[in-house]
């Protein structure tokens, strides 16, 4: 984390700091994690601050909460540059880069309305394979539909998760 | 290499797999001619799960299974089965999995066959999933070319019609990537061009292809013309259908004037008005022969999957 960030928000005692989120996407990260603000976590959100790596970036700090493995995958979808810092007793004890897996299950909704993964009443999760990272392109393993980065963000923003 | 395999997409199969299948189909073809078909599937039960109505594909699978001595069970259309009562697709497949040795499935949703294969322990054959795949049709199509020309490589192919919504067209185009066509023309109105995921596979396979709008421009180059009808039932917007219906028609006079005398026309059938009926009795028409080859090809496929050999 850059020094000047310390001026904005104080350090957390125990929890997670998601750093290097592409500028403007911190709210989507919270949404992906299912955090509405009503859970009672102390959360700090920093948006559009300077970053040596990215130019500008967002940061999310959540006190008292850690990430499940599948949540790393979810974050990788919209914030592939993110680093996840695990904080215990005011110290970063673990630092991980998020990695998008080859197969992404159950996170995004297939845009094709006649894809079997969207058939009402079926016990089925969507399943996408990664075609490319930059730009992000995924392909539905059921119907073959190709989704671009924009569609993925849209799917997340519109809450169809 | 074939025993217990699922048949979901034509891309699941290599050139060697397909050539092995064609050899097996040749063998069955001879058995049929000499009326000496061995009952290779005696005691086997084959499920025909046609959630979407079908005549030709269902009947040809049924005949193929029965000719080899298997029993068939199943349905066509969702009325009259528990799906009409609200049963999930997954539960229907589980039931068929328990009752039979192989499930042949057709459904209007893309990906339904893959989903069925994930659920069922017995092999699943995709007999058409929405607008996506129809792998056994593509096998029949290539087998027809093989029998007509003796080879599949080195020919100039044209695929004409609804390349966006026709699963037969998509599967045929994808199937060609397993061989080395000289060139492939994708002939359609702009609105009905092949889907991006299909063209992506063509590019990856290094197939030389071109998208054109008029058959007249390219017909003189073609060795094989694959025609599909416009898939009215898959258009999300009926107005879009109105814009493109009847936008192409293969006539005998065009063929006689411009086509190579050896050109062969394939069509997965049913045809509506995209091929003039006068073409049916001409030297160009190969689609009834193609339909006939559906039986030995599907017999070979069932025998290879359930027994591993013919």
PDB file of C-alpha atoms in Angstrom, chain B:
ATOM      1  CA  UNK B   1     -11.838 -45.597 -28.395  1.00  0.00           C
ATOM      2  CA  UNK B   2     -15.595 -45.278 -28.859  1.00  0.00           C
ATOM      3  CA  UNK B   3     -16.966 -47.435 -26.041  1.00  0.00           C
ATOM      4  CA  UNK B   4     -19.194 -45.554 -23.577  1.00  0.00           C
ATOM      5  CA  UNK B   5     -18.430 -42.163 -25.084  1.00  0.00           C
ATOM      6  CA  UNK B   6     -20.858 -39.284 -24.933  1.00  0.00           C
ATOM      7  CA  UNK B   7     -21.598 -37.542 -28.226  1.00  0.00           C
ATOM      8  CA  UNK B   8     -22.199 -33.901 -27.348  1.00  0.00           C
ATOM      9  CA  UNK B   9     -20.363 -31.847 -29.969  1.00  0.00           C
ATOM     10  CA  UNK B  10     -18.700 -32.853 -33.220  1.00  0.00           C
ATOM     11  CA  UNK B  11     -15.600 -31.135 -31.826  1.00  0.00           C
ATOM     12  CA  UNK B  12     -15.271 -33.924 -29.254  1.00  0.00           C
ATOM     13  CA  UNK B  13     -14.072 -36.172 -32.090  1.00  0.00           C
ATOM     14  CA  UNK B  14     -10.813 -36.336 -33.967  1.00  0.00           C
ATOM     15  CA  UNK B  15     -10.371 -37.080 -37.608  1.00  0.00           C
ATOM     16  CA  UNK B  16      -9.250 -40.614 -36.682  1.00  0.00           C
ATOM     17  CA  UNK B  17     -12.401 -41.153 -34.589  1.00  0.00           C
ATOM     18  CA  UNK B  18     -14.574 -40.092 -37.496  1.00  0.00           C
ATOM     19  CA  UNK B  19     -12.723 -42.197 -40.045  1.00  0.00           C
ATOM     20  CA  UNK B  20     -13.109 -45.228 -37.771  1.00  0.00           C
ATOM     21  CA  UNK B  21     -16.837 -44.494 -37.524  1.00  0.00           C
ATOM     22  CA  UNK B  22     -17.154 -44.204 -41.313  1.00  0.00           C
ATOM     23  CA  UNK B  23     -15.452 -47.574 -41.762  1.00  0.00           C
ATOM     24  CA  UNK B  24     -17.890 -49.105 -39.306  1.00  0.00           C
ATOM     25  CA  UNK B  25     -20.789 -47.475 -41.178  1.00  0.00           C
ATOM     26  CA  UNK B  26     -19.497 -48.960 -44.454  1.00  0.00           C
ATOM     27  CA  UNK B  27     -19.576 -52.385 -42.839  1.00  0.00           C
ATOM     28  CA  UNK B  28     -23.145 -51.892 -41.620  1.00  0.00           C
ATOM     29  CA  UNK B  29     -24.137 -50.574 -45.041  1.00  0.00           C
ATOM     30  CA  UNK B  30     -23.031 -53.891 -46.536  1.00  0.00           C
ATOM     31  CA  UNK B  31     -24.932 -55.841 -43.855  1.00  0.00           C
ATOM     32  CA  UNK B  32     -28.059 -53.880 -44.729  1.00  0.00           C
ATOM     33  CA  UNK B  33     -27.715 -54.530 -48.443  1.00  0.00           C
ATOM     34  CA  UNK B  34     -27.243 -58.239 -47.893  1.00  0.00           C
ATOM     35  CA  UNK B  35     -30.013 -58.312 -45.248  1.00  0.00           C
ATOM     36  CA  UNK B  36     -27.638 -59.883 -42.767  1.00  0.00           C
ATOM     37  CA  UNK B  37     -27.505 -57.379 -39.908  1.00  0.00           C
ATOM     38  CA  UNK B  38     -26.112 -59.011 -36.746  1.00  0.00           C
ATOM     39  CA  UNK B  39     -28.101 -58.336 -33.578  1.00  0.00           C
ATOM     40  CA  UNK B  40     -25.220 -56.553 -31.929  1.00  0.00           C
ATOM     41  CA  UNK B  41     -27.412 -54.754 -29.393  1.00  0.00           C
ATOM     42  CA  UNK B  42     -29.645 -57.642 -28.287  1.00  0.00           C
ATOM     43  CA  UNK B  43     -30.807 -57.010 -24.737  1.00  0.00           C
ATOM     44  CA  UNK B  44     -29.891 -53.327 -24.743  1.00  0.00           C
ATOM     45  CA  UNK B  45     -32.379 -50.556 -24.007  1.00  0.00           C
ATOM     46  CA  UNK B  46     -32.026 -47.217 -25.755  1.00  0.00           C
ATOM     47  CA  UNK B  47     -33.898 -44.126 -24.519  1.00  0.00           C
ATOM     48  CA  UNK B  48     -35.194 -41.615 -27.047  1.00  0.00           C
ATOM     49  CA  UNK B  49     -35.759 -38.458 -25.028  1.00  0.00           C
ATOM     50  CA  UNK B  50     -37.076 -35.953 -27.548  1.00  0.00           C
ATOM     51  CA  UNK B  51     -38.172 -32.985 -25.478  1.00  0.00           C
ATOM     52  CA  UNK B  52     -38.421 -31.076 -28.739  1.00  0.00           C
ATOM     53  CA  UNK B  53     -40.609 -32.716 -31.386  1.00  0.00           C
ATOM     54  CA  UNK B  54     -38.747 -34.594 -34.086  1.00  0.00           C
ATOM     55  CA  UNK B  55     -39.720 -36.958 -36.843  1.00  0.00           C
ATOM     56  CA  UNK B  56     -36.712 -37.795 -38.930  1.00  0.00           C
ATOM     57  CA  UNK B  57     -33.929 -37.918 -36.362  1.00  0.00           C
ATOM     58  CA  UNK B  58     -36.062 -39.808 -33.860  1.00  0.00           C
ATOM     59  CA  UNK B  59     -37.270 -42.356 -36.389  1.00  0.00           C
ATOM     60  CA  UNK B  60     -33.811 -42.930 -37.793  1.00  0.00           C
ATOM     61  CA  UNK B  61     -32.359 -43.508 -34.325  1.00  0.00           C
ATOM     62  CA  UNK B  62     -35.260 -45.791 -33.509  1.00  0.00           C
ATOM     63  CA  UNK B  63     -34.792 -47.818 -36.671  1.00  0.00           C
ATOM     64  CA  UNK B  64     -31.013 -47.925 -36.108  1.00  0.00           C
ATOM     65  CA  UNK B  65     -31.432 -49.255 -32.562  1.00  0.00           C
ATOM     66  CA  UNK B  66     -34.118 -51.792 -33.461  1.00  0.00           C
ATOM     67  CA  UNK B  67     -32.278 -53.120 -36.504  1.00  0.00           C
ATOM     68  CA  UNK B  68     -29.429 -54.038 -34.173  1.00  0.00           C
ATOM     69  CA  UNK B  69     -31.804 -55.791 -31.784  1.00  0.00           C
ATOM     70  CA  UNK B  70     -32.151 -53.132 -29.073  1.00  0.00           C
ATOM     71  CA  UNK B  71     -35.397 -52.127 -27.396  1.00  0.00           C
ATOM     72  CA  UNK B  72     -36.316 -48.443 -27.465  1.00  0.00           C
ATOM     73  CA  UNK B  73     -38.280 -46.421 -24.934  1.00  0.00           C
ATOM     74  CA  UNK B  74     -39.022 -42.725 -24.934  1.00  0.00           C
ATOM     75  CA  UNK B  75     -41.191 -39.830 -25.945  1.00  0.00           C
ATOM     76  CA  UNK B  76     -41.442 -37.004 -28.421  1.00  0.00           C
ATOM     77  CA  UNK B  77     -42.563 -33.587 -27.203  1.00  0.00           C
ATOM     78  CA  UNK B  78     -43.099 -32.653 -23.596  1.00  0.00           C
ATOM     79  CA  UNK B  79     -46.819 -33.272 -23.473  1.00  0.00           C
ATOM     80  CA  UNK B  80     -47.819 -36.484 -21.839  1.00  0.00           C
ATOM     81  CA  UNK B  81     -44.671 -36.811 -19.759  1.00  0.00           C
ATOM     82  CA  UNK B  82     -43.986 -35.573 -16.273  1.00  0.00           C
ATOM     83  CA  UNK B  83     -42.218 -32.465 -17.580  1.00  0.00           C
ATOM     84  CA  UNK B  84     -45.720 -31.210 -18.312  1.00  0.00           C
ATOM     85  CA  UNK B  85     -46.385 -31.680 -14.579  1.00  0.00           C
ATOM     86  CA  UNK B  86     -43.372 -29.564 -13.726  1.00  0.00           C
ATOM     87  CA  UNK B  87     -40.667 -32.210 -13.419  1.00  0.00           C
ATOM     88  CA  UNK B  88     -37.151 -30.912 -13.991  1.00  0.00           C
ATOM     89  CA  UNK B  89     -35.076 -32.003 -16.962  1.00  0.00           C
ATOM     90  CA  UNK B  90     -32.492 -33.366 -14.523  1.00  0.00           C
ATOM     91  CA  UNK B  91     -35.027 -35.688 -12.880  1.00  0.00           C
ATOM     92  CA  UNK B  92     -36.307 -36.992 -16.219  1.00  0.00           C
ATOM     93  CA  UNK B  93     -32.728 -37.786 -17.234  1.00  0.00           C
ATOM     94  CA  UNK B  94     -32.081 -39.561 -13.907  1.00  0.00           C
ATOM     95  CA  UNK B  95     -35.083 -41.756 -14.527  1.00  0.00           C
ATOM     96  CA  UNK B  96     -33.959 -42.667 -18.057  1.00  0.00           C
ATOM     97  CA  UNK B  97     -30.465 -43.287 -16.716  1.00  0.00           C
ATOM     98  CA  UNK B  98     -31.910 -45.916 -14.418  1.00  0.00           C
ATOM     99  CA  UNK B  99     -34.046 -47.525 -17.141  1.00  0.00           C
ATOM    100  CA  UNK B 100     -31.691 -47.743 -20.104  1.00  0.00           C
ATOM    101  CA  UNK B 101     -28.176 -48.311 -21.450  1.00  0.00           C
ATOM    102  CA  UNK B 102     -27.941 -45.143 -23.529  1.00  0.00           C
ATOM    103  CA  UNK B 103     -29.862 -41.879 -23.758  1.00  0.00           C
ATOM    104  CA  UNK B 104     -30.457 -39.966 -26.970  1.00  0.00           C
ATOM    105  CA  UNK B 105     -31.635 -36.478 -26.135  1.00  0.00           C
ATOM    106  CA  UNK B 106     -33.018 -33.519 -28.044  1.00  0.00           C
ATOM    107  CA  UNK B 107     -33.955 -30.281 -26.308  1.00  0.00           C
ATOM    108  CA  UNK B 108     -34.628 -26.691 -27.294  1.00  0.00           C
ATOM    109  CA  UNK B 109     -32.149 -25.368 -24.710  1.00  0.00           C
ATOM    110  CA  UNK B 110     -28.492 -25.111 -25.746  1.00  0.00           C
ATOM    111  CA  UNK B 111     -26.264 -27.217 -23.518  1.00  0.00           C
ATOM    112  CA  UNK B 112     -29.044 -29.624 -22.502  1.00  0.00           C
ATOM    113  CA  UNK B 113     -27.155 -32.666 -23.795  1.00  0.00           C
ATOM    114  CA  UNK B 114     -23.968 -31.759 -21.937  1.00  0.00           C
ATOM    115  CA  UNK B 115     -25.998 -31.245 -18.777  1.00  0.00           C
ATOM    116  CA  UNK B 116     -27.675 -34.633 -19.320  1.00  0.00           C
ATOM    117  CA  UNK B 117     -24.251 -36.248 -19.732  1.00  0.00           C
ATOM    118  CA  UNK B 118     -23.115 -34.707 -16.444  1.00  0.00           C
ATOM    119  CA  UNK B 119     -26.122 -36.247 -14.695  1.00  0.00           C
ATOM    120  CA  UNK B 120     -26.365 -39.656 -16.376  1.00  0.00           C
ATOM    121  CA  UNK B 121     -23.961 -42.541 -15.851  1.00  0.00           C
ATOM    122  CA  UNK B 122     -24.890 -44.119 -19.181  1.00  0.00           C
ATOM    123  CA  UNK B 123     -23.634 -42.512 -22.428  1.00  0.00           C
ATOM    124  CA  UNK B 124     -25.612 -39.596 -23.847  1.00  0.00           C
ATOM    125  CA  UNK B 125     -25.991 -38.753 -27.539  1.00  0.00           C
ATOM    126  CA  UNK B 126     -26.969 -35.222 -28.464  1.00  0.00           C
ATOM    127  CA  UNK B 127     -29.704 -35.318 -31.105  1.00  0.00           C
ATOM    128  CA  UNK B 128     -29.870 -31.520 -31.203  1.00  0.00           C
ATOM    129  CA  UNK B 129     -29.629 -28.895 -28.460  1.00  0.00           C
ATOM    130  CA  UNK B 130     -31.307 -25.632 -29.427  1.00  0.00           C
ATOM    131  CA  UNK B 131     -29.333 -23.817 -32.064  1.00  0.00           C
ATOM    132  CA  UNK B 132     -26.008 -25.228 -30.925  1.00  0.00           C
ATOM    133  CA  UNK B 133     -25.021 -28.766 -31.893  1.00  0.00           C
ATOM    134  CA  UNK B 134     -26.301 -31.676 -33.936  1.00  0.00           C
ATOM    135  CA  UNK B 135     -23.198 -33.860 -34.031  1.00  0.00           C
ATOM    136  CA  UNK B 136     -24.756 -37.020 -35.470  1.00  0.00           C
ATOM    137  CA  UNK B 137     -26.139 -35.009 -38.390  1.00  0.00           C
ATOM    138  CA  UNK B 138     -22.644 -33.663 -39.067  1.00  0.00           C
ATOM    139  CA  UNK B 139     -21.305 -37.237 -38.974  1.00  0.00           C
ATOM    140  CA  UNK B 140     -23.907 -38.267 -41.561  1.00  0.00           C
ATOM    141  CA  UNK B 141     -23.067 -35.229 -43.702  1.00  0.00           C
ATOM    142  CA  UNK B 142     -19.345 -35.938 -43.788  1.00  0.00           C
ATOM    143  CA  UNK B 143     -19.997 -39.625 -44.352  1.00  0.00           C
ATOM    144  CA  UNK B 144     -22.159 -38.702 -47.351  1.00  0.00           C
ATOM    145  CA  UNK B 145     -19.352 -36.572 -48.813  1.00  0.00           C
ATOM    146  CA  UNK B 146     -16.935 -39.412 -48.199  1.00  0.00           C
ATOM    147  CA  UNK B 147     -19.165 -41.875 -50.062  1.00  0.00           C
ATOM    148  CA  UNK B 148     -19.825 -39.464 -52.922  1.00  0.00           C
ATOM    149  CA  UNK B 149     -16.277 -38.261 -53.506  1.00  0.00           C
ATOM    150  CA  UNK B 150     -14.168 -40.915 -51.779  1.00  0.00           C
ATOM    151  CA  UNK B 151     -12.579 -38.176 -49.665  1.00  0.00           C
ATOM    152  CA  UNK B 152     -13.477 -35.084 -47.641  1.00  0.00           C
ATOM    153  CA  UNK B 153     -10.226 -33.109 -48.002  1.00  0.00           C
ATOM    154  CA  UNK B 154      -9.463 -30.794 -50.869  1.00  0.00           C
ATOM    155  CA  UNK B 155     -13.041 -29.918 -51.847  1.00  0.00           C
ATOM    156  CA  UNK B 156     -14.649 -26.496 -52.024  1.00  0.00           C
ATOM    157  CA  UNK B 157     -17.682 -26.290 -49.728  1.00  0.00           C
ATOM    158  CA  UNK B 158     -20.525 -23.799 -49.567  1.00  0.00           C
ATOM    159  CA  UNK B 159     -22.930 -23.679 -46.639  1.00  0.00           C
ATOM    160  CA  UNK B 160     -26.059 -21.753 -47.544  1.00  0.00           C
ATOM    161  CA  UNK B 161     -28.886 -20.421 -45.428  1.00  0.00           C
ATOM    162  CA  UNK B 162     -29.514 -19.769 -41.788  1.00  0.00           C
ATOM    163  CA  UNK B 163     -26.016 -20.122 -40.392  1.00  0.00           C
ATOM    164  CA  UNK B 164     -26.915 -18.309 -37.196  1.00  0.00           C
ATOM    165  CA  UNK B 165     -29.720 -20.454 -35.863  1.00  0.00           C
ATOM    166  CA  UNK B 166     -29.280 -23.781 -37.677  1.00  0.00           C
ATOM    167  CA  UNK B 167     -27.521 -26.339 -35.494  1.00  0.00           C
ATOM    168  CA  UNK B 168     -27.060 -28.618 -38.497  1.00  0.00           C
ATOM    169  CA  UNK B 169     -25.209 -25.862 -40.367  1.00  0.00           C
ATOM    170  CA  UNK B 170     -23.051 -25.007 -37.336  1.00  0.00           C
ATOM    171  CA  UNK B 171     -22.167 -28.631 -36.709  1.00  0.00           C
ATOM    172  CA  UNK B 172     -21.328 -29.231 -40.363  1.00  0.00           C
ATOM    173  CA  UNK B 173     -19.068 -26.157 -40.405  1.00  0.00           C
ATOM    174  CA  UNK B 174     -17.352 -27.280 -37.194  1.00  0.00           C
ATOM    175  CA  UNK B 175     -16.999 -30.818 -38.546  1.00  0.00           C
ATOM    176  CA  UNK B 176     -15.036 -29.532 -41.540  1.00  0.00           C
ATOM    177  CA  UNK B 177     -12.327 -28.296 -39.170  1.00  0.00           C
ATOM    178  CA  UNK B 178     -11.421 -31.944 -38.566  1.00  0.00           C
ATOM    179  CA  UNK B 179     -10.459 -32.240 -42.251  1.00  0.00           C
ATOM    180  CA  UNK B 180      -8.716 -30.061 -44.838  1.00  0.00           C
ATOM    181  CA  UNK B 181     -11.236 -28.453 -47.158  1.00  0.00           C
ATOM    182  CA  UNK B 182      -9.778 -26.391 -49.977  1.00  0.00           C
ATOM    183  CA  UNK B 183     -12.111 -23.528 -49.123  1.00  0.00           C
ATOM    184  CA  UNK B 184     -15.341 -22.891 -47.298  1.00  0.00           C
ATOM    185  CA  UNK B 185     -17.920 -20.290 -48.313  1.00  0.00           C
ATOM    186  CA  UNK B 186     -20.447 -19.235 -45.704  1.00  0.00           C
ATOM    187  CA  UNK B 187     -23.366 -17.956 -47.765  1.00  0.00           C
ATOM    188  CA  UNK B 188     -26.155 -16.125 -45.963  1.00  0.00           C
ATOM    189  CA  UNK B 189     -27.887 -12.780 -45.540  1.00  0.00           C
ATOM    190  CA  UNK B 190     -25.946 -10.591 -43.105  1.00  0.00           C
ATOM    191  CA  UNK B 191     -28.526 -11.139 -40.387  1.00  0.00           C
ATOM    192  CA  UNK B 192     -28.031 -14.902 -40.459  1.00  0.00           C
ATOM    193  CA  UNK B 193     -24.251 -15.155 -40.470  1.00  0.00           C
ATOM    194  CA  UNK B 194     -22.493 -17.882 -38.486  1.00  0.00           C
ATOM    195  CA  UNK B 195     -22.083 -17.142 -34.778  1.00  0.00           C
ATOM    196  CA  UNK B 196     -18.795 -15.802 -33.479  1.00  0.00           C
ATOM    197  CA  UNK B 197     -17.991 -18.936 -31.483  1.00  0.00           C
ATOM    198  CA  UNK B 198     -18.255 -21.000 -34.668  1.00  0.00           C
ATOM    199  CA  UNK B 199     -16.028 -18.668 -36.698  1.00  0.00           C
ATOM    200  CA  UNK B 200     -13.534 -18.618 -33.839  1.00  0.00           C
ATOM    201  CA  UNK B 201     -13.068 -22.378 -34.248  1.00  0.00           C
ATOM    202  CA  UNK B 202     -12.612 -22.002 -38.027  1.00  0.00           C
ATOM    203  CA  UNK B 203      -9.897 -19.394 -37.494  1.00  0.00           C
ATOM    204  CA  UNK B 204      -8.136 -21.513 -34.878  1.00  0.00           C
ATOM    205  CA  UNK B 205      -8.164 -24.504 -37.235  1.00  0.00           C
ATOM    206  CA  UNK B 206      -6.721 -22.403 -40.069  1.00  0.00           C
ATOM    207  CA  UNK B 207      -9.653 -23.099 -42.410  1.00  0.00           C
ATOM    208  CA  UNK B 208      -9.763 -20.739 -45.394  1.00  0.00           C
ATOM    209  CA  UNK B 209     -13.291 -19.325 -45.334  1.00  0.00           C
ATOM    210  CA  UNK B 210     -15.198 -16.376 -46.687  1.00  0.00           C
ATOM    211  CA  UNK B 211     -18.584 -14.930 -45.785  1.00  0.00           C
ATOM    212  CA  UNK B 212     -20.618 -13.974 -48.847  1.00  0.00           C
ATOM    213  CA  UNK B 213     -24.221 -12.988 -49.406  1.00  0.00           C
ATOM    214  CA  UNK B 214     -24.937 -14.334 -52.840  1.00  0.00           C
ATOM    215  CA  UNK B 215     -24.875 -17.922 -54.023  1.00  0.00           C
ATOM    216  CA  UNK B 216     -24.557 -16.786 -57.661  1.00  0.00           C
ATOM    217  CA  UNK B 217     -21.122 -15.284 -56.974  1.00  0.00           C
ATOM    218  CA  UNK B 218     -19.536 -18.524 -55.801  1.00  0.00           C
ATOM    219  CA  UNK B 219     -21.609 -21.433 -57.088  1.00  0.00           C
ATOM    220  CA  UNK B 220     -19.243 -22.199 -60.001  1.00  0.00           C
ATOM    221  CA  UNK B 221     -16.441 -22.982 -57.519  1.00  0.00           C
ATOM    222  CA  UNK B 222     -18.332 -25.399 -55.294  1.00  0.00           C
ATOM    223  CA  UNK B 223     -18.008 -29.181 -55.045  1.00  0.00           C
ATOM    224  CA  UNK B 224     -20.481 -29.482 -52.177  1.00  0.00           C
ATOM    225  CA  UNK B 225     -23.372 -27.132 -51.414  1.00  0.00           C
ATOM    226  CA  UNK B 226     -24.913 -27.644 -47.982  1.00  0.00           C
ATOM    227  CA  UNK B 227     -28.337 -25.997 -47.726  1.00  0.00           C
ATOM    228  CA  UNK B 228     -30.355 -25.421 -44.554  1.00  0.00           C
ATOM    229  CA  UNK B 229     -33.771 -23.883 -44.131  1.00  0.00           C
ATOM    230  CA  UNK B 230     -34.423 -20.719 -42.184  1.00  0.00           C
ATOM    231  CA  UNK B 231     -35.156 -21.755 -38.630  1.00  0.00           C
ATOM    232  CA  UNK B 232     -38.363 -19.831 -38.058  1.00  0.00           C
ATOM    233  CA  UNK B 233     -38.886 -21.366 -34.612  1.00  0.00           C
ATOM    234  CA  UNK B 234     -35.582 -19.987 -33.271  1.00  0.00           C
ATOM    235  CA  UNK B 235     -36.069 -16.345 -34.213  1.00  0.00           C
ATOM    236  CA  UNK B 236     -36.543 -14.285 -31.069  1.00  0.00           C
ATOM    237  CA  UNK B 237     -38.298 -11.608 -33.152  1.00  0.00           C
ATOM    238  CA  UNK B 238     -40.858 -12.599 -35.842  1.00  0.00           C
ATOM    239  CA  UNK B 239     -40.183  -9.340 -37.705  1.00  0.00           C
ATOM    240  CA  UNK B 240     -36.575 -10.400 -38.173  1.00  0.00           C
ATOM    241  CA  UNK B 241     -37.832 -13.631 -39.697  1.00  0.00           C
ATOM    242  CA  UNK B 242     -40.068 -11.742 -42.126  1.00  0.00           C
ATOM    243  CA  UNK B 243     -37.043  -9.761 -43.324  1.00  0.00           C
ATOM    244  CA  UNK B 244     -35.019 -12.790 -44.343  1.00  0.00           C
ATOM    245  CA  UNK B 245     -37.522 -15.508 -45.256  1.00  0.00           C
ATOM    246  CA  UNK B 246     -37.212 -16.572 -48.868  1.00  0.00           C
ATOM    247  CA  UNK B 247     -33.971 -14.634 -49.193  1.00  0.00           C
ATOM    248  CA  UNK B 248     -32.355 -17.430 -51.152  1.00  0.00           C
ATOM    249  CA  UNK B 249     -33.510 -20.284 -53.336  1.00  0.00           C
ATOM    250  CA  UNK B 250     -31.552 -22.908 -55.196  1.00  0.00           C
ATOM    251  CA  UNK B 251     -33.088 -23.388 -58.634  1.00  0.00           C
ATOM    252  CA  UNK B 252     -32.381 -25.965 -61.313  1.00  0.00           C
ATOM    253  CA  UNK B 253     -31.774 -23.281 -63.935  1.00  0.00           C
ATOM    254  CA  UNK B 254     -29.088 -21.642 -61.778  1.00  0.00           C
ATOM    255  CA  UNK B 255     -27.424 -25.008 -61.204  1.00  0.00           C
ATOM    256  CA  UNK B 256     -27.479 -25.950 -64.860  1.00  0.00           C
ATOM    257  CA  UNK B 257     -26.123 -22.583 -65.936  1.00  0.00           C
ATOM    258  CA  UNK B 258     -23.450 -21.963 -63.352  1.00  0.00           C
ATOM    259  CA  UNK B 259     -22.576 -25.005 -61.229  1.00  0.00           C
ATOM    260  CA  UNK B 260     -19.928 -27.638 -61.844  1.00  0.00           C
ATOM    261  CA  UNK B 261     -21.679 -30.687 -63.332  1.00  0.00           C
ATOM    262  CA  UNK B 262     -20.297 -32.725 -60.421  1.00  0.00           C
ATOM    263  CA  UNK B 263     -21.668 -30.420 -57.695  1.00  0.00           C
ATOM    264  CA  UNK B 264     -23.595 -32.259 -54.988  1.00  0.00           C
ATOM    265  CA  UNK B 265     -26.253 -30.639 -52.830  1.00  0.00           C
ATOM    266  CA  UNK B 266     -26.694 -31.784 -49.252  1.00  0.00           C
ATOM    267  CA  UNK B 267     -29.547 -30.794 -46.948  1.00  0.00           C
ATOM    268  CA  UNK B 268     -30.303 -32.106 -43.463  1.00  0.00           C
ATOM    269  CA  UNK B 269     -34.063 -31.949 -44.277  1.00  0.00           C
ATOM    270  CA  UNK B 270     -36.838 -31.026 -43.848  1.00  0.00           C
ATOM    271  CA  UNK B 271     -36.625 -28.580 -46.721  1.00  0.00           C
ATOM    272  CA  UNK B 272     -39.284 -25.962 -47.254  1.00  0.00           C
ATOM    273  CA  UNK B 273     -38.802 -23.686 -50.255  1.00  0.00           C
ATOM    274  CA  UNK B 274     -35.050 -23.082 -50.276  1.00  0.00           C
ATOM    275  CA  UNK B 275     -34.501 -25.806 -52.886  1.00  0.00           C
ATOM    276  CA  UNK B 276     -36.761 -25.854 -55.931  1.00  0.00           C
ATOM    277  CA  UNK B 277     -38.522 -29.255 -56.109  1.00  0.00           C
ATOM    278  CA  UNK B 278     -37.271 -29.700 -59.689  1.00  0.00           C
ATOM    279  CA  UNK B 279     -33.774 -30.100 -58.260  1.00  0.00           C
ATOM    280  CA  UNK B 280     -34.832 -33.298 -56.458  1.00  0.00           C
ATOM    281  CA  UNK B 281     -34.534 -35.486 -59.538  1.00  0.00           C
ATOM    282  CA  UNK B 282     -31.406 -33.849 -60.921  1.00  0.00           C
ATOM    283  CA  UNK B 283     -27.844 -35.164 -60.737  1.00  0.00           C
ATOM    284  CA  UNK B 284     -27.092 -32.424 -58.192  1.00  0.00           C
ATOM    285  CA  UNK B 285     -29.401 -33.665 -55.434  1.00  0.00           C
ATOM    286  CA  UNK B 286     -27.674 -35.854 -52.854  1.00  0.00           C
ATOM    287  CA  UNK B 287     -29.979 -35.150 -49.901  1.00  0.00           C
ATOM    288  CA  UNK B 288     -32.161 -38.224 -50.141  1.00  0.00           C
ATOM    289  CA  UNK B 289     -29.074 -40.402 -50.352  1.00  0.00           C
ATOM    290  CA  UNK B 290     -27.724 -38.461 -47.353  1.00  0.00           C
ATOM    291  CA  UNK B 291     -30.945 -39.174 -45.400  1.00  0.00           C
ATOM    292  CA  UNK B 292     -30.653 -42.871 -46.267  1.00  0.00           C
ATOM    293  CA  UNK B 293     -27.081 -42.993 -44.969  1.00  0.00           C
ATOM    294  CA  UNK B 294     -28.406 -41.777 -41.613  1.00  0.00           C
ATOM    295  CA  UNK B 295     -29.407 -45.344 -40.777  1.00  0.00           C
ATOM    296  CA  UNK B 296     -26.072 -47.187 -41.250  1.00  0.00           C
ATOM    297  CA  UNK B 297     -24.188 -44.263 -39.695  1.00  0.00           C
ATOM    298  CA  UNK B 298     -26.375 -44.165 -36.590  1.00  0.00           C
ATOM    299  CA  UNK B 299     -26.296 -47.971 -36.342  1.00  0.00           C
ATOM    300  CA  UNK B 300     -22.501 -47.861 -36.418  1.00  0.00           C
ATOM    301  CA  UNK B 301     -22.480 -45.120 -33.788  1.00  0.00           C
ATOM    302  CA  UNK B 302     -24.770 -47.027 -31.398  1.00  0.00           C
ATOM    303  CA  UNK B 303     -22.798 -50.245 -31.853  1.00  0.00           C
ATOM    304  CA  UNK B 304     -19.455 -48.525 -31.268  1.00  0.00           C
ATOM    305  CA  UNK B 305     -20.667 -46.775 -28.116  1.00  0.00           C
ATOM    306  CA  UNK B 306     -22.455 -49.754 -26.592  1.00  0.00           C
ATOM    307  CA  UNK B 307     -20.069 -52.516 -27.707  1.00  0.00           C
ATOM    308  CA  UNK B 308     -16.878 -50.797 -28.763  1.00  0.00           C
ATOM    309  CA  UNK B 309     -16.893 -52.498 -32.151  1.00  0.00           C
ATOM    310  CA  UNK B 310     -19.007 -53.433 -35.146  1.00  0.00           C
TER     311      UNK B 310
END
